């Protein structure tokens, strides 16, 4: 019994240390943003924070890297958004607070709907950050970044279903993101966000989120019934097509990135 109490105390202590380290990481990124003009140090810190990915035998590295891509995307996106918000301390504090919430609350979640939420967050923050700085990058970098975001988000979601064809389906989703990313590189519009002046919501982010939502509905119907049931997917299909159609037809006269 005393052994069980000791293990419990150690577990609680390790949890506290884990949360404190995560909070320290977010605060460190905030401090670096304020003191250093270049984002290189912040990017390196985020990458180094994933040291445990390689703290195993080399044959497990690739699996660990893939498993941590969603978290890495969110972390690097927060760095980009922090630097894009230089001069607006309130917005930087808000992004730092979100990153703390992500690290302490959202990232450790493991239920299916929670993993779907994590994938959606990666798509949202990843594409906003990518296309906000996309004009500084060559088209191949934006295409590759889009593919990584699509692949990692799809893989993260499919793992929750224990899908046998996770790599194939994730690769297909990544290629689709890459194709849309290539188009968006040359034709990207963005919408103003209240309270933000230097960061806007890219049109492509909305489109990719809607397509991903539709893909999740179709996959869920197929997994549940052994086939795609039209009555289950028609509402999300109509909703997604309608919203995408409206923003493409009537909301292409706003700020262009």
JSON list of C-alpha atoms in Angstrom, two decimals:
[
{"chain": "A", "resi": 1, "resn": "UNK", "atom": "CA", "xyz": [0.00, 0.00, 0.00]},
{"chain": "A", "resi": 2, "resn": "UNK", "atom": "CA", "xyz": [2.84, 2.39, 0.85]},
{"chain": "A", "resi": 3, "resn": "UNK", "atom": "CA", "xyz": [4.37, 1.61, -2.57]},
{"chain": "A", "resi": 4, "resn": "UNK", "atom": "CA", "xyz": [1.13, 2.63, -4.28]},
{"chain": "A", "resi": 5, "resn": "UNK", "atom": "CA", "xyz": [1.06, 5.91, -2.35]},
{"chain": "A", "resi": 6, "resn": "UNK", "atom": "CA", "xyz": [4.67, 6.61, -3.35]},
{"chain": "A", "resi": 7, "resn": "UNK", "atom": "CA", "xyz": [3.93, 5.96, -7.02]},
{"chain": "A", "resi": 8, "resn": "UNK", "atom": "CA", "xyz": [0.88, 8.21, -6.83]},
{"chain": "A", "resi": 9, "resn": "UNK", "atom": "CA", "xyz": [2.92, 11.03, -5.26]},
{"chain": "A", "resi": 10, "resn": "UNK", "atom": "CA", "xyz": [5.62, 10.65, -7.91]},
{"chain": "A", "resi": 11, "resn": "UNK", "atom": "CA", "xyz": [3.02, 10.68, -10.65]},
{"chain": "A", "resi": 12, "resn": "UNK", "atom": "CA", "xyz": [1.44, 13.86, -9.29]},
{"chain": "A", "resi": 13, "resn": "UNK", "atom": "CA", "xyz": [4.86, 15.51, -8.97]},
{"chain": "A", "resi": 14, "resn": "UNK", "atom": "CA", "xyz": [5.79, 14.56, -12.54]},
{"chain": "A", "resi": 15, "resn": "UNK", "atom": "CA", "xyz": [2.49, 15.99, -13.79]},
{"chain": "A", "resi": 16, "resn": "UNK", "atom": "CA", "xyz": [3.17, 19.29, -12.03]},
{"chain": "A", "resi": 17, "resn": "UNK", "atom": "CA", "xyz": [6.70, 19.45, -13.44]},
{"chain": "A", "resi": 18, "resn": "UNK", "atom": "CA", "xyz": [5.39, 18.59, -16.92]},
{"chain": "A", "resi": 19, "resn": "UNK", "atom": "CA", "xyz": [2.82, 21.41, -16.82]},
{"chain": "A", "resi": 20, "resn": "UNK", "atom": "CA", "xyz": [5.34, 23.89, -15.43]},
{"chain": "A", "resi": 21, "resn": "UNK", "atom": "CA", "xyz": [7.78, 23.07, -18.23]},
{"chain": "A", "resi": 22, "resn": "UNK", "atom": "CA", "xyz": [5.06, 23.55, -20.85]},
{"chain": "A", "resi": 23, "resn": "UNK", "atom": "CA", "xyz": [4.03, 26.88, -19.34]},
{"chain": "A", "resi": 24, "resn": "UNK", "atom": "CA", "xyz": [7.69, 27.92, -19.22]},
{"chain": "A", "resi": 25, "resn": "UNK", "atom": "CA", "xyz": [8.04, 27.07, -22.92]},
{"chain": "A", "resi": 26, "resn": "UNK", "atom": "CA", "xyz": [5.12, 29.32, -23.86]},
{"chain": "A", "resi": 27, "resn": "UNK", "atom": "CA", "xyz": [6.40, 32.15, -21.66]},
{"chain": "A", "resi": 28, "resn": "UNK", "atom": "CA", "xyz": [9.90, 31.74, -23.09]},
{"chain": "A", "resi": 29, "resn": "UNK", "atom": "CA", "xyz": [8.56, 32.11, -26.63]},
{"chain": "A", "resi": 30, "resn": "UNK", "atom": "CA", "xyz": [6.73, 35.26, -25.55]},
{"chain": "A", "resi": 31, "resn": "UNK", "atom": "CA", "xyz": [9.91, 36.65, -23.98]},
{"chain": "A", "resi": 32, "resn": "UNK", "atom": "CA", "xyz": [12.03, 35.83, -27.04]},
{"chain": "A", "resi": 33, "resn": "UNK", "atom": "CA", "xyz": [9.50, 37.59, -29.26]},
{"chain": "A", "resi": 34, "resn": "UNK", "atom": "CA", "xyz": [9.80, 40.74, -27.16]},
{"chain": "A", "resi": 35, "resn": "UNK", "atom": "CA", "xyz": [13.60, 40.72, -26.95]},
{"chain": "A", "resi": 36, "resn": "UNK", "atom": "CA", "xyz": [14.82, 39.19, -30.22]},
{"chain": "A", "resi": 37, "resn": "UNK", "atom": "CA", "xyz": [13.83, 40.47, -33.65]},
{"chain": "A", "resi": 38, "resn": "UNK", "atom": "CA", "xyz": [14.56, 37.22, -35.46]},
{"chain": "A", "resi": 39, "resn": "UNK", "atom": "CA", "xyz": [12.22, 34.22, -34.97]},
{"chain": "A", "resi": 40, "resn": "UNK", "atom": "CA", "xyz": [15.09, 31.75, -35.39]},
{"chain": "A", "resi": 41, "resn": "UNK", "atom": "CA", "xyz": [15.68, 31.35, -31.65]},
{"chain": "A", "resi": 42, "resn": "UNK", "atom": "CA", "xyz": [11.98, 30.74, -30.98]},
{"chain": "A", "resi": 43, "resn": "UNK", "atom": "CA", "xyz": [11.76, 28.19, -33.79]},
{"chain": "A", "resi": 44, "resn": "UNK", "atom": "CA", "xyz": [14.81, 26.36, -32.46]},
{"chain": "A", "resi": 45, "resn": "UNK", "atom": "CA", "xyz": [13.32, 26.32, -28.96]},
{"chain": "A", "resi": 46, "resn": "UNK", "atom": "CA", "xyz": [10.07, 24.77, -30.21]},
{"chain": "A", "resi": 47, "resn": "UNK", "atom": "CA", "xyz": [12.00, 22.10, -32.11]},
{"chain": "A", "resi": 48, "resn": "UNK", "atom": "CA", "xyz": [14.27, 21.37, -29.13]},
{"chain": "A", "resi": 49, "resn": "UNK", "atom": "CA", "xyz": [11.20, 20.99, -26.91]},
{"chain": "A", "resi": 50, "resn": "UNK", "atom": "CA", "xyz": [10.44, 17.83, -28.90]},
{"chain": "A", "resi": 51, "resn": "UNK", "atom": "CA", "xyz": [13.71, 16.17, -27.87]},
{"chain": "A", "resi": 52, "resn": "UNK", "atom": "CA", "xyz": [11.84, 13.18, -26.48]},
{"chain": "A", "resi": 53, "resn": "UNK", "atom": "CA", "xyz": [10.83, 12.25, -30.03]},
{"chain": "A", "resi": 54, "resn": "UNK", "atom": "CA", "xyz": [14.39, 11.09, -30.66]},
{"chain": "A", "resi": 55, "resn": "UNK", "atom": "CA", "xyz": [15.05, 9.75, -27.15]},
{"chain": "A", "resi": 56, "resn": "UNK", "atom": "CA", "xyz": [14.26, 6.23, -28.34]},
{"chain": "A", "resi": 57, "resn": "UNK", "atom": "CA", "xyz": [15.78, 3.70, -30.68]},
{"chain": "A", "resi": 58, "resn": "UNK", "atom": "CA", "xyz": [16.22, 5.07, -34.24]},
{"chain": "A", "resi": 59, "resn": "UNK", "atom": "CA", "xyz": [13.66, 2.63, -35.65]},
{"chain": "A", "resi": 60, "resn": "UNK", "atom": "CA", "xyz": [10.96, 4.50, -33.70]},
{"chain": "A", "resi": 61, "resn": "UNK", "atom": "CA", "xyz": [12.01, 7.99, -34.81]},
{"chain": "A", "resi": 62, "resn": "UNK", "atom": "CA", "xyz": [9.81, 8.25, -37.89]},
{"chain": "A", "resi": 63, "resn": "UNK", "atom": "CA", "xyz": [6.74, 7.06, -36.02]},
{"chain": "A", "resi": 64, "resn": "UNK", "atom": "CA", "xyz": [7.38, 9.53, -33.20]},
{"chain": "A", "resi": 65, "resn": "UNK", "atom": "CA", "xyz": [7.98, 12.38, -35.62]},
{"chain": "A", "resi": 66, "resn": "UNK", "atom": "CA", "xyz": [4.67, 11.73, -37.35]},
{"chain": "A", "resi": 67, "resn": "UNK", "atom": "CA", "xyz": [2.85, 11.45, -34.03]},
{"chain": "A", "resi": 68, "resn": "UNK", "atom": "CA", "xyz": [4.19, 14.85, -32.94]},
{"chain": "A", "resi": 69, "resn": "UNK", "atom": "CA", "xyz": [3.66, 16.74, -36.19]},
{"chain": "A", "resi": 70, "resn": "UNK", "atom": "CA", "xyz": [0.35, 18.28, -35.11]},
{"chain": "A", "resi": 71, "resn": "UNK", "atom": "CA", "xyz": [1.89, 19.67, -31.93]},
{"chain": "A", "resi": 72, "resn": "UNK", "atom": "CA", "xyz": [4.94, 20.91, -33.85]},
{"chain": "A", "resi": 73, "resn": "UNK", "atom": "CA", "xyz": [2.73, 22.65, -36.41]},
{"chain": "A", "resi": 74, "resn": "UNK", "atom": "CA", "xyz": [0.80, 24.45, -33.68]},
{"chain": "A", "resi": 75, "resn": "UNK", "atom": "CA", "xyz": [4.00, 25.46, -31.90]},
{"chain": "A", "resi": 76, "resn": "UNK", "atom": "CA", "xyz": [5.69, 26.84, -35.02]},
{"chain": "A", "resi": 77, "resn": "UNK", "atom": "CA", "xyz": [2.46, 28.58, -36.03]},
{"chain": "A", "resi": 78, "resn": "UNK", "atom": "CA", "xyz": [2.26, 30.31, -32.65]},
{"chain": "A", "resi": 79, "resn": "UNK", "atom": "CA", "xyz": [5.84, 31.55, -33.14]},
{"chain": "A", "resi": 80, "resn": "UNK", "atom": "CA", "xyz": [4.93, 32.98, -36.54]},
{"chain": "A", "resi": 81, "resn": "UNK", "atom": "CA", "xyz": [1.78, 34.62, -35.20]},
{"chain": "A", "resi": 82, "resn": "UNK", "atom": "CA", "xyz": [3.66, 36.09, -32.23]},
{"chain": "A", "resi": 83, "resn": "UNK", "atom": "CA", "xyz": [6.15, 37.76, -34.57]},
{"chain": "A", "resi": 84, "resn": "UNK", "atom": "CA", "xyz": [3.40, 38.92, -36.92]},
{"chain": "A", "resi": 85, "resn": "UNK", "atom": "CA", "xyz": [1.79, 40.58, -33.90]},
{"chain": "A", "resi": 86, "resn": "UNK", "atom": "CA", "xyz": [4.86, 42.54, -32.84]},
{"chain": "A", "resi": 87, "resn": "UNK", "atom": "CA", "xyz": [3.71, 45.91, -31.57]},
{"chain": "A", "resi": 88, "resn": "UNK", "atom": "CA", "xyz": [0.39, 44.58, -30.28]},
{"chain": "A", "resi": 89, "resn": "UNK", "atom": "CA", "xyz": [1.23, 43.24, -26.84]},
{"chain": "A", "resi": 90, "resn": "UNK", "atom": "CA", "xyz": [-2.39, 42.29, -26.04]},
{"chain": "A", "resi": 91, "resn": "UNK", "atom": "CA", "xyz": [-2.59, 40.01, -29.07]},
{"chain": "A", "resi": 92, "resn": "UNK", "atom": "CA", "xyz": [0.78, 38.46, -28.24]},
{"chain": "A", "resi": 93, "resn": "UNK", "atom": "CA", "xyz": [-0.41, 37.73, -24.70]},
{"chain": "A", "resi": 94, "resn": "UNK", "atom": "CA", "xyz": [-3.57, 36.15, -26.13]},
{"chain": "A", "resi": 95, "resn": "UNK", "atom": "CA", "xyz": [-1.53, 33.85, -28.40]},
{"chain": "A", "resi": 96, "resn": "UNK", "atom": "CA", "xyz": [0.73, 32.94, -25.49]},
{"chain": "A", "resi": 97, "resn": "UNK", "atom": "CA", "xyz": [-2.29, 32.13, -23.32]},
{"chain": "A", "resi": 98, "resn": "UNK", "atom": "CA", "xyz": [-3.73, 29.97, -26.10]},
{"chain": "A", "resi": 99, "resn": "UNK", "atom": "CA", "xyz": [-0.44, 28.09, -26.44]},
{"chain": "A", "resi": 100, "resn": "UNK", "atom": "CA", "xyz": [-0.44, 27.39, -22.71]},
{"chain": "A", "resi": 101, "resn": "UNK", "atom": "CA", "xyz": [-4.01, 26.06, -22.99]},
{"chain": "A", "resi": 102, "resn": "UNK", "atom": "CA", "xyz": [-2.94, 23.93, -25.96]},
{"chain": "A", "resi": 103, "resn": "UNK", "atom": "CA", "xyz": [0.06, 22.45, -24.18]},
{"chain": "A", "resi": 104, "resn": "UNK", "atom": "CA", "xyz": [-1.60, 21.87, -20.81]},
{"chain": "A", "resi": 105, "resn": "UNK", "atom": "CA", "xyz": [-5.20, 21.02, -21.70]},
{"chain": "A", "resi": 106, "resn": "UNK", "atom": "CA", "xyz": [-5.85, 20.37, -25.40]},
{"chain": "A", "resi": 107, "resn": "UNK", "atom": "CA", "xyz": [-2.75, 18.42, -26.46]},
{"chain": "A", "resi": 108, "resn": "UNK", "atom": "CA", "xyz": [-2.95, 15.69, -23.77]},
{"chain": "A", "resi": 109, "resn": "UNK", "atom": "CA", "xyz": [-6.56, 14.83, -24.72]},
{"chain": "A", "resi": 110, "resn": "UNK", "atom": "CA", "xyz": [-6.99, 11.44, -26.35]},
{"chain": "A", "resi": 111, "resn": "UNK", "atom": "CA", "xyz": [-10.68, 10.87, -27.06]},
{"chain": "A", "resi": 112, "resn": "UNK", "atom": "CA", "xyz": [-11.75, 10.67, -30.70]},
{"chain": "A", "resi": 113, "resn": "UNK", "atom": "CA", "xyz": [-13.56, 14.00, -30.83]},
{"chain": "A", "resi": 114, "resn": "UNK", "atom": "CA", "xyz": [-10.68, 15.62, -28.98]},
{"chain": "A", "resi": 115, "resn": "UNK", "atom": "CA", "xyz": [-8.16, 14.36, -31.51]},
{"chain": "A", "resi": 116, "resn": "UNK", "atom": "CA", "xyz": [-10.41, 15.70, -34.26]},
{"chain": "A", "resi": 117, "resn": "UNK", "atom": "CA", "xyz": [-10.33, 19.07, -32.47]},
{"chain": "A", "resi": 118, "resn": "UNK", "atom": "CA", "xyz": [-6.54, 18.92, -32.32]},
{"chain": "A", "resi": 119, "resn": "UNK", "atom": "CA", "xyz": [-6.40, 18.27, -36.07]},
{"chain": "A", "resi": 120, "resn": "UNK", "atom": "CA", "xyz": [-8.72, 21.22, -36.73]},
{"chain": "A", "resi": 121, "resn": "UNK", "atom": "CA", "xyz": [-6.55, 23.51, -34.58]},
{"chain": "A", "resi": 122, "resn": "UNK", "atom": "CA", "xyz": [-3.47, 22.43, -36.52]},
{"chain": "A", "resi": 123, "resn": "UNK", "atom": "CA", "xyz": [-5.20, 23.19, -39.83]},
{"chain": "A", "resi": 124, "resn": "UNK", "atom": "CA", "xyz": [-6.49, 26.55, -38.58]},
{"chain": "A", "resi": 125, "resn": "UNK", "atom": "CA", "xyz": [-3.27, 27.86, -37.03]},
{"chain": "A", "resi": 126, "resn": "UNK", "atom": "CA", "xyz": [-1.00, 26.14, -39.53]},
{"chain": "A", "resi": 127, "resn": "UNK", "atom": "CA", "xyz": [-2.63, 27.57, -42.64]},
{"chain": "A", "resi": 128, "resn": "UNK", "atom": "CA", "xyz": [-3.14, 31.03, -41.13]},
{"chain": "A", "resi": 129, "resn": "UNK", "atom": "CA", "xyz": [0.55, 31.22, -40.25]},
{"chain": "A", "resi": 130, "resn": "UNK", "atom": "CA", "xyz": [1.73, 29.66, -43.51]},
{"chain": "A", "resi": 131, "resn": "UNK", "atom": "CA", "xyz": [-0.25, 31.92, -45.82]},
{"chain": "A", "resi": 132, "resn": "UNK", "atom": "CA", "xyz": [0.41, 34.99, -43.69]},
{"chain": "A", "resi": 133, "resn": "UNK", "atom": "CA", "xyz": [4.12, 34.64, -44.43]},
{"chain": "A", "resi": 134, "resn": "UNK", "atom": "CA", "xyz": [3.67, 32.84, -47.76]},
{"chain": "A", "resi": 135, "resn": "UNK", "atom": "CA", "xyz": [4.62, 35.90, -49.77]},
{"chain": "A", "resi": 136, "resn": "UNK", "atom": "CA", "xyz": [8.11, 35.64, -48.27]},
{"chain": "A", "resi": 137, "resn": "UNK", "atom": "CA", "xyz": [8.49, 32.00, -49.33]},
{"chain": "A", "resi": 138, "resn": "UNK", "atom": "CA", "xyz": [8.89, 30.27, -52.70]},
{"chain": "A", "resi": 139, "resn": "UNK", "atom": "CA", "xyz": [5.83, 28.43, -53.98]},
{"chain": "A", "resi": 140, "resn": "UNK", "atom": "CA", "xyz": [7.44, 25.02, -53.33]},
{"chain": "A", "resi": 141, "resn": "UNK", "atom": "CA", "xyz": [7.76, 25.86, -49.61]},
{"chain": "A", "resi": 142, "resn": "UNK", "atom": "CA", "xyz": [4.08, 26.82, -49.36]},
{"chain": "A", "resi": 143, "resn": "UNK", "atom": "CA", "xyz": [3.03, 23.68, -51.25]},
{"chain": "A", "resi": 144, "resn": "UNK", "atom": "CA", "xyz": [5.23, 21.48, -49.03]},
{"chain": "A", "resi": 145, "resn": "UNK", "atom": "CA", "xyz": [3.94, 23.20, -45.90]},
{"chain": "A", "resi": 146, "resn": "UNK", "atom": "CA", "xyz": [0.34, 22.69, -46.99]},
{"chain": "A", "resi": 147, "resn": "UNK", "atom": "CA", "xyz": [1.02, 19.02, -47.68]},
{"chain": "A", "resi": 148, "resn": "UNK", "atom": "CA", "xyz": [2.57, 18.50, -44.24]},
{"chain": "A", "resi": 149, "resn": "UNK", "atom": "CA", "xyz": [-0.38, 20.20, -42.54]},
{"chain": "A", "resi": 150, "resn": "UNK", "atom": "CA", "xyz": [-2.89, 18.07, -44.47]},
{"chain": "A", "resi": 151, "resn": "UNK", "atom": "CA", "xyz": [-0.99, 14.83, -43.95]},
{"chain": "A", "resi": 152, "resn": "UNK", "atom": "CA", "xyz": [-0.41, 15.33, -40.23]},
{"chain": "A", "resi": 153, "resn": "UNK", "atom": "CA", "xyz": [-3.99, 16.47, -39.50]},
{"chain": "A", "resi": 154, "resn": "UNK", "atom": "CA", "xyz": [-5.46, 13.52, -41.41]},
{"chain": "A", "resi": 155, "resn": "UNK", "atom": "CA", "xyz": [-3.09, 11.03, -39.79]},
{"chain": "A", "resi": 156, "resn": "UNK", "atom": "CA", "xyz": [-3.85, 12.39, -36.32]},
{"chain": "A", "resi": 157, "resn": "UNK", "atom": "CA", "xyz": [-7.57, 11.93, -36.95]},
{"chain": "A", "resi": 158, "resn": "UNK", "atom": "CA", "xyz": [-7.30, 8.49, -38.55]},
{"chain": "A", "resi": 159, "resn": "UNK", "atom": "CA", "xyz": [-5.15, 7.13, -35.72]},
{"chain": "A", "resi": 160, "resn": "UNK", "atom": "CA", "xyz": [-8.13, 7.64, -33.40]},
{"chain": "A", "resi": 161, "resn": "UNK", "atom": "CA", "xyz": [-10.06, 5.14, -35.58]},
{"chain": "A", "resi": 162, "resn": "UNK", "atom": "CA", "xyz": [-7.13, 2.70, -35.75]},
{"chain": "A", "resi": 163, "resn": "UNK", "atom": "CA", "xyz": [-7.40, 2.86, -39.54]},
{"chain": "A", "resi": 164, "resn": "UNK", "atom": "CA", "xyz": [-5.36, 0.18, -41.36]},
{"chain": "A", "resi": 165, "resn": "UNK", "atom": "CA", "xyz": [-4.71, 2.46, -44.37]},
{"chain": "A", "resi": 166, "resn": "UNK", "atom": "CA", "xyz": [-3.67, 5.51, -42.35]},
{"chain": "A", "resi": 167, "resn": "UNK", "atom": "CA", "xyz": [-0.54, 6.26, -44.39]},
{"chain": "A", "resi": 168, "resn": "UNK", "atom": "CA", "xyz": [-2.33, 5.98, -47.75]},
{"chain": "A", "resi": 169, "resn": "UNK", "atom": "CA", "xyz": [-5.34, 8.06, -46.76]},
{"chain": "A", "resi": 170, "resn": "UNK", "atom": "CA", "xyz": [-3.21, 10.66, -45.01]},
{"chain": "A", "resi": 171, "resn": "UNK", "atom": "CA", "xyz": [-0.97, 10.93, -48.07]},
{"chain": "A", "resi": 172, "resn": "UNK", "atom": "CA", "xyz": [-3.98, 11.48, -50.32]},
{"chain": "A", "resi": 173, "resn": "UNK", "atom": "CA", "xyz": [-5.23, 14.21, -47.98]},
{"chain": "A", "resi": 174, "resn": "UNK", "atom": "CA", "xyz": [-1.77, 15.77, -47.92]},
{"chain": "A", "resi": 175, "resn": "UNK", "atom": "CA", "xyz": [-1.60, 15.84, -51.72]},
{"chain": "A", "resi": 176, "resn": "UNK", "atom": "CA", "xyz": [-5.04, 17.48, -51.89]},
{"chain": "A", "resi": 177, "resn": "UNK", "atom": "CA", "xyz": [-3.89, 20.15, -49.40]},
{"chain": "A", "resi": 178, "resn": "UNK", "atom": "CA", "xyz": [-0.74, 20.66, -51.49]},
{"chain": "A", "resi": 179, "resn": "UNK", "atom": "CA", "xyz": [-2.79, 21.22, -54.65]},
{"chain": "A", "resi": 180, "resn": "UNK", "atom": "CA", "xyz": [-5.09, 23.70, -52.95]},
{"chain": "A", "resi": 181, "resn": "UNK", "atom": "CA", "xyz": [-2.07, 25.36, -51.35]},
{"chain": "A", "resi": 182, "resn": "UNK", "atom": "CA", "xyz": [-0.47, 25.82, -54.77]},
{"chain": "A", "resi": 183, "resn": "UNK", "atom": "CA", "xyz": [-3.61, 27.50, -56.10]},
{"chain": "A", "resi": 184, "resn": "UNK", "atom": "CA", "xyz": [-3.92, 29.66, -52.98]},
{"chain": "A", "resi": 185, "resn": "UNK", "atom": "CA", "xyz": [-0.31, 30.78, -53.31]},
{"chain": "A", "resi": 186, "resn": "UNK", "atom": "CA", "xyz": [-1.24, 32.63, -56.49]},
{"chain": "A", "resi": 187, "resn": "UNK", "atom": "CA", "xyz": [-4.80, 33.54, -55.54]},
{"chain": "A", "resi": 188, "resn": "UNK", "atom": "CA", "xyz": [-5.08, 34.22, -51.83]},
{"chain": "A", "resi": 189, "resn": "UNK", "atom": "CA", "xyz": [-7.58, 36.54, -50.22]},
{"chain": "A", "resi": 190, "resn": "UNK", "atom": "CA", "xyz": [-7.86, 37.23, -46.52]},
{"chain": "A", "resi": 191, "resn": "UNK", "atom": "CA", "xyz": [-10.48, 38.62, -44.20]},
{"chain": "A", "resi": 192, "resn": "UNK", "atom": "CA", "xyz": [-9.85, 41.11, -41.39]},
{"chain": "A", "resi": 193, "resn": "UNK", "atom": "CA", "xyz": [-10.16, 39.76, -37.86]},
{"chain": "A", "resi": 194, "resn": "UNK", "atom": "CA", "xyz": [-11.55, 42.15, -35.22]},
{"chain": "A", "resi": 195, "resn": "UNK", "atom": "CA", "xyz": [-8.78, 43.29, -32.90]},
{"chain": "A", "resi": 196, "resn": "UNK", "atom": "CA", "xyz": [-6.02, 42.16, -35.24]},
{"chain": "A", "resi": 197, "resn": "UNK", "atom": "CA", "xyz": [-4.36, 44.46, -37.74]},
{"chain": "A", "resi": 198, "resn": "UNK", "atom": "CA", "xyz": [-1.33, 42.47, -38.91]},
{"chain": "A", "resi": 199, "resn": "UNK", "atom": "CA", "xyz": [-3.01, 39.05, -39.06]},
{"chain": "A", "resi": 200, "resn": "UNK", "atom": "CA", "xyz": [-5.91, 38.18, -41.35]},
{"chain": "A", "resi": 201, "resn": "UNK", "atom": "CA", "xyz": [-7.88, 34.99, -41.93]},
{"chain": "A", "resi": 202, "resn": "UNK", "atom": "CA", "xyz": [-6.92, 33.51, -45.32]},
{"chain": "A", "resi": 203, "resn": "UNK", "atom": "CA", "xyz": [-9.78, 32.35, -47.50]},
{"chain": "A", "resi": 204, "resn": "UNK", "atom": "CA", "xyz": [-7.96, 29.08, -48.08]},
{"chain": "A", "resi": 205, "resn": "UNK", "atom": "CA", "xyz": [-8.08, 28.33, -44.33]},
{"chain": "A", "resi": 206, "resn": "UNK", "atom": "CA", "xyz": [-11.88, 28.38, -44.37]},
{"chain": "A", "resi": 207, "resn": "UNK", "atom": "CA", "xyz": [-11.97, 26.21, -47.50]},
{"chain": "A", "resi": 208, "resn": "UNK", "atom": "CA", "xyz": [-9.56, 23.62, -46.08]},
{"chain": "A", "resi": 209, "resn": "UNK", "atom": "CA", "xyz": [-11.43, 23.46, -42.78]},
{"chain": "A", "resi": 210, "resn": "UNK", "atom": "CA", "xyz": [-14.75, 22.92, -44.58]},
{"chain": "A", "resi": 211, "resn": "UNK", "atom": "CA", "xyz": [-13.29, 20.27, -46.87]},
{"chain": "A", "resi": 212, "resn": "UNK", "atom": "CA", "xyz": [-11.75, 18.53, -43.86]},
{"chain": "A", "resi": 213, "resn": "UNK", "atom": "CA", "xyz": [-15.07, 18.67, -42.03]},
{"chain": "A", "resi": 214, "resn": "UNK", "atom": "CA", "xyz": [-16.76, 17.12, -45.06]},
{"chain": "A", "resi": 215, "resn": "UNK", "atom": "CA", "xyz": [-14.07, 14.45, -45.31]},
{"chain": "A", "resi": 216, "resn": "UNK", "atom": "CA", "xyz": [-14.56, 13.58, -41.64]},
{"chain": "A", "resi": 217, "resn": "UNK", "atom": "CA", "xyz": [-18.33, 13.20, -42.14]},
{"chain": "A", "resi": 218, "resn": "UNK", "atom": "CA", "xyz": [-17.85, 10.95, -45.17]},
{"chain": "A", "resi": 219, "resn": "UNK", "atom": "CA", "xyz": [-15.23, 8.79, -43.43]},
{"chain": "A", "resi": 220, "resn": "UNK", "atom": "CA", "xyz": [-17.34, 8.52, -40.29]},
{"chain": "A", "resi": 221, "resn": "UNK", "atom": "CA", "xyz": [-20.38, 7.40, -42.30]},
{"chain": "A", "resi": 222, "resn": "UNK", "atom": "CA", "xyz": [-18.32, 4.80, -44.15]},
{"chain": "A", "resi": 223, "resn": "UNK", "atom": "CA", "xyz": [-16.69, 3.53, -40.95]},
{"chain": "A", "resi": 224, "resn": "UNK", "atom": "CA", "xyz": [-20.02, 3.32, -39.16]},
{"chain": "A", "resi": 225, "resn": "UNK", "atom": "CA", "xyz": [-22.11, 1.71, -41.91]},
{"chain": "A", "resi": 226, "resn": "UNK", "atom": "CA", "xyz": [-19.59, 0.00, -44.17]},
{"chain": "A", "resi": 227, "resn": "UNK", "atom": "CA", "xyz": [-20.66, 2.39, -46.93]},
{"chain": "A", "resi": 228, "resn": "UNK", "atom": "CA", "xyz": [-21.26, 6.10, -47.34]},
{"chain": "A", "resi": 229, "resn": "UNK", "atom": "CA", "xyz": [-24.91, 6.80, -46.47]},
{"chain": "A", "resi": 230, "resn": "UNK", "atom": "CA", "xyz": [-26.24, 9.66, -48.56]},
{"chain": "A", "resi": 231, "resn": "UNK", "atom": "CA", "xyz": [-28.72, 10.86, -45.95]},
{"chain": "A", "resi": 232, "resn": "UNK", "atom": "CA", "xyz": [-25.89, 11.29, -43.44]},
{"chain": "A", "resi": 233, "resn": "UNK", "atom": "CA", "xyz": [-23.51, 13.22, -45.65]},
{"chain": "A", "resi": 234, "resn": "UNK", "atom": "CA", "xyz": [-25.88, 15.40, -47.70]},
{"chain": "A", "resi": 235, "resn": "UNK", "atom": "CA", "xyz": [-26.37, 18.09, -45.00]},
{"chain": "A", "resi": 236, "resn": "UNK", "atom": "CA", "xyz": [-22.59, 18.64, -44.52]},
{"chain": "A", "resi": 237, "resn": "UNK", "atom": "CA", "xyz": [-22.06, 18.44, -48.30]},
{"chain": "A", "resi": 238, "resn": "UNK", "atom": "CA", "xyz": [-24.68, 21.10, -48.98]},
{"chain": "A", "resi": 239, "resn": "UNK", "atom": "CA", "xyz": [-23.43, 23.28, -46.14]},
{"chain": "A", "resi": 240, "resn": "UNK", "atom": "CA", "xyz": [-19.76, 23.07, -47.20]},
{"chain": "A", "resi": 241, "resn": "UNK", "atom": "CA", "xyz": [-20.46, 23.60, -50.89]},
{"chain": "A", "resi": 242, "resn": "UNK", "atom": "CA", "xyz": [-22.76, 26.54, -50.14]},
{"chain": "A", "resi": 243, "resn": "UNK", "atom": "CA", "xyz": [-20.24, 28.30, -47.88]},
{"chain": "A", "resi": 244, "resn": "UNK", "atom": "CA", "xyz": [-17.33, 27.72, -50.27]},
{"chain": "A", "resi": 245, "resn": "UNK", "atom": "CA", "xyz": [-19.46, 28.90, -53.20]},
{"chain": "A", "resi": 246, "resn": "UNK", "atom": "CA", "xyz": [-20.50, 32.06, -51.38]},
{"chain": "A", "resi": 247, "resn": "UNK", "atom": "CA", "xyz": [-16.99, 33.08, -50.32]},
{"chain": "A", "resi": 248, "resn": "UNK", "atom": "CA", "xyz": [-15.57, 32.37, -53.79]},
{"chain": "A", "resi": 249, "resn": "UNK", "atom": "CA", "xyz": [-18.31, 34.25, -55.63]},
{"chain": "A", "resi": 250, "resn": "UNK", "atom": "CA", "xyz": [-19.03, 37.16, -53.33]},
{"chain": "A", "resi": 251, "resn": "UNK", "atom": "CA", "xyz": [-16.06, 37.63, -50.98]},
{"chain": "A", "resi": 252, "resn": "UNK", "atom": "CA", "xyz": [-13.11, 37.97, -53.33]},
{"chain": "A", "resi": 253, "resn": "UNK", "atom": "CA", "xyz": [-12.93, 41.75, -53.17]},
{"chain": "A", "resi": 254, "resn": "UNK", "atom": "CA", "xyz": [-11.35, 42.03, -49.71]},
{"chain": "A", "resi": 255, "resn": "UNK", "atom": "CA", "xyz": [-7.73, 42.39, -48.69]},
{"chain": "A", "resi": 256, "resn": "UNK", "atom": "CA", "xyz": [-5.38, 40.25, -50.71]},
{"chain": "A", "resi": 257, "resn": "UNK", "atom": "CA", "xyz": [-2.34, 38.82, -48.94]}
]
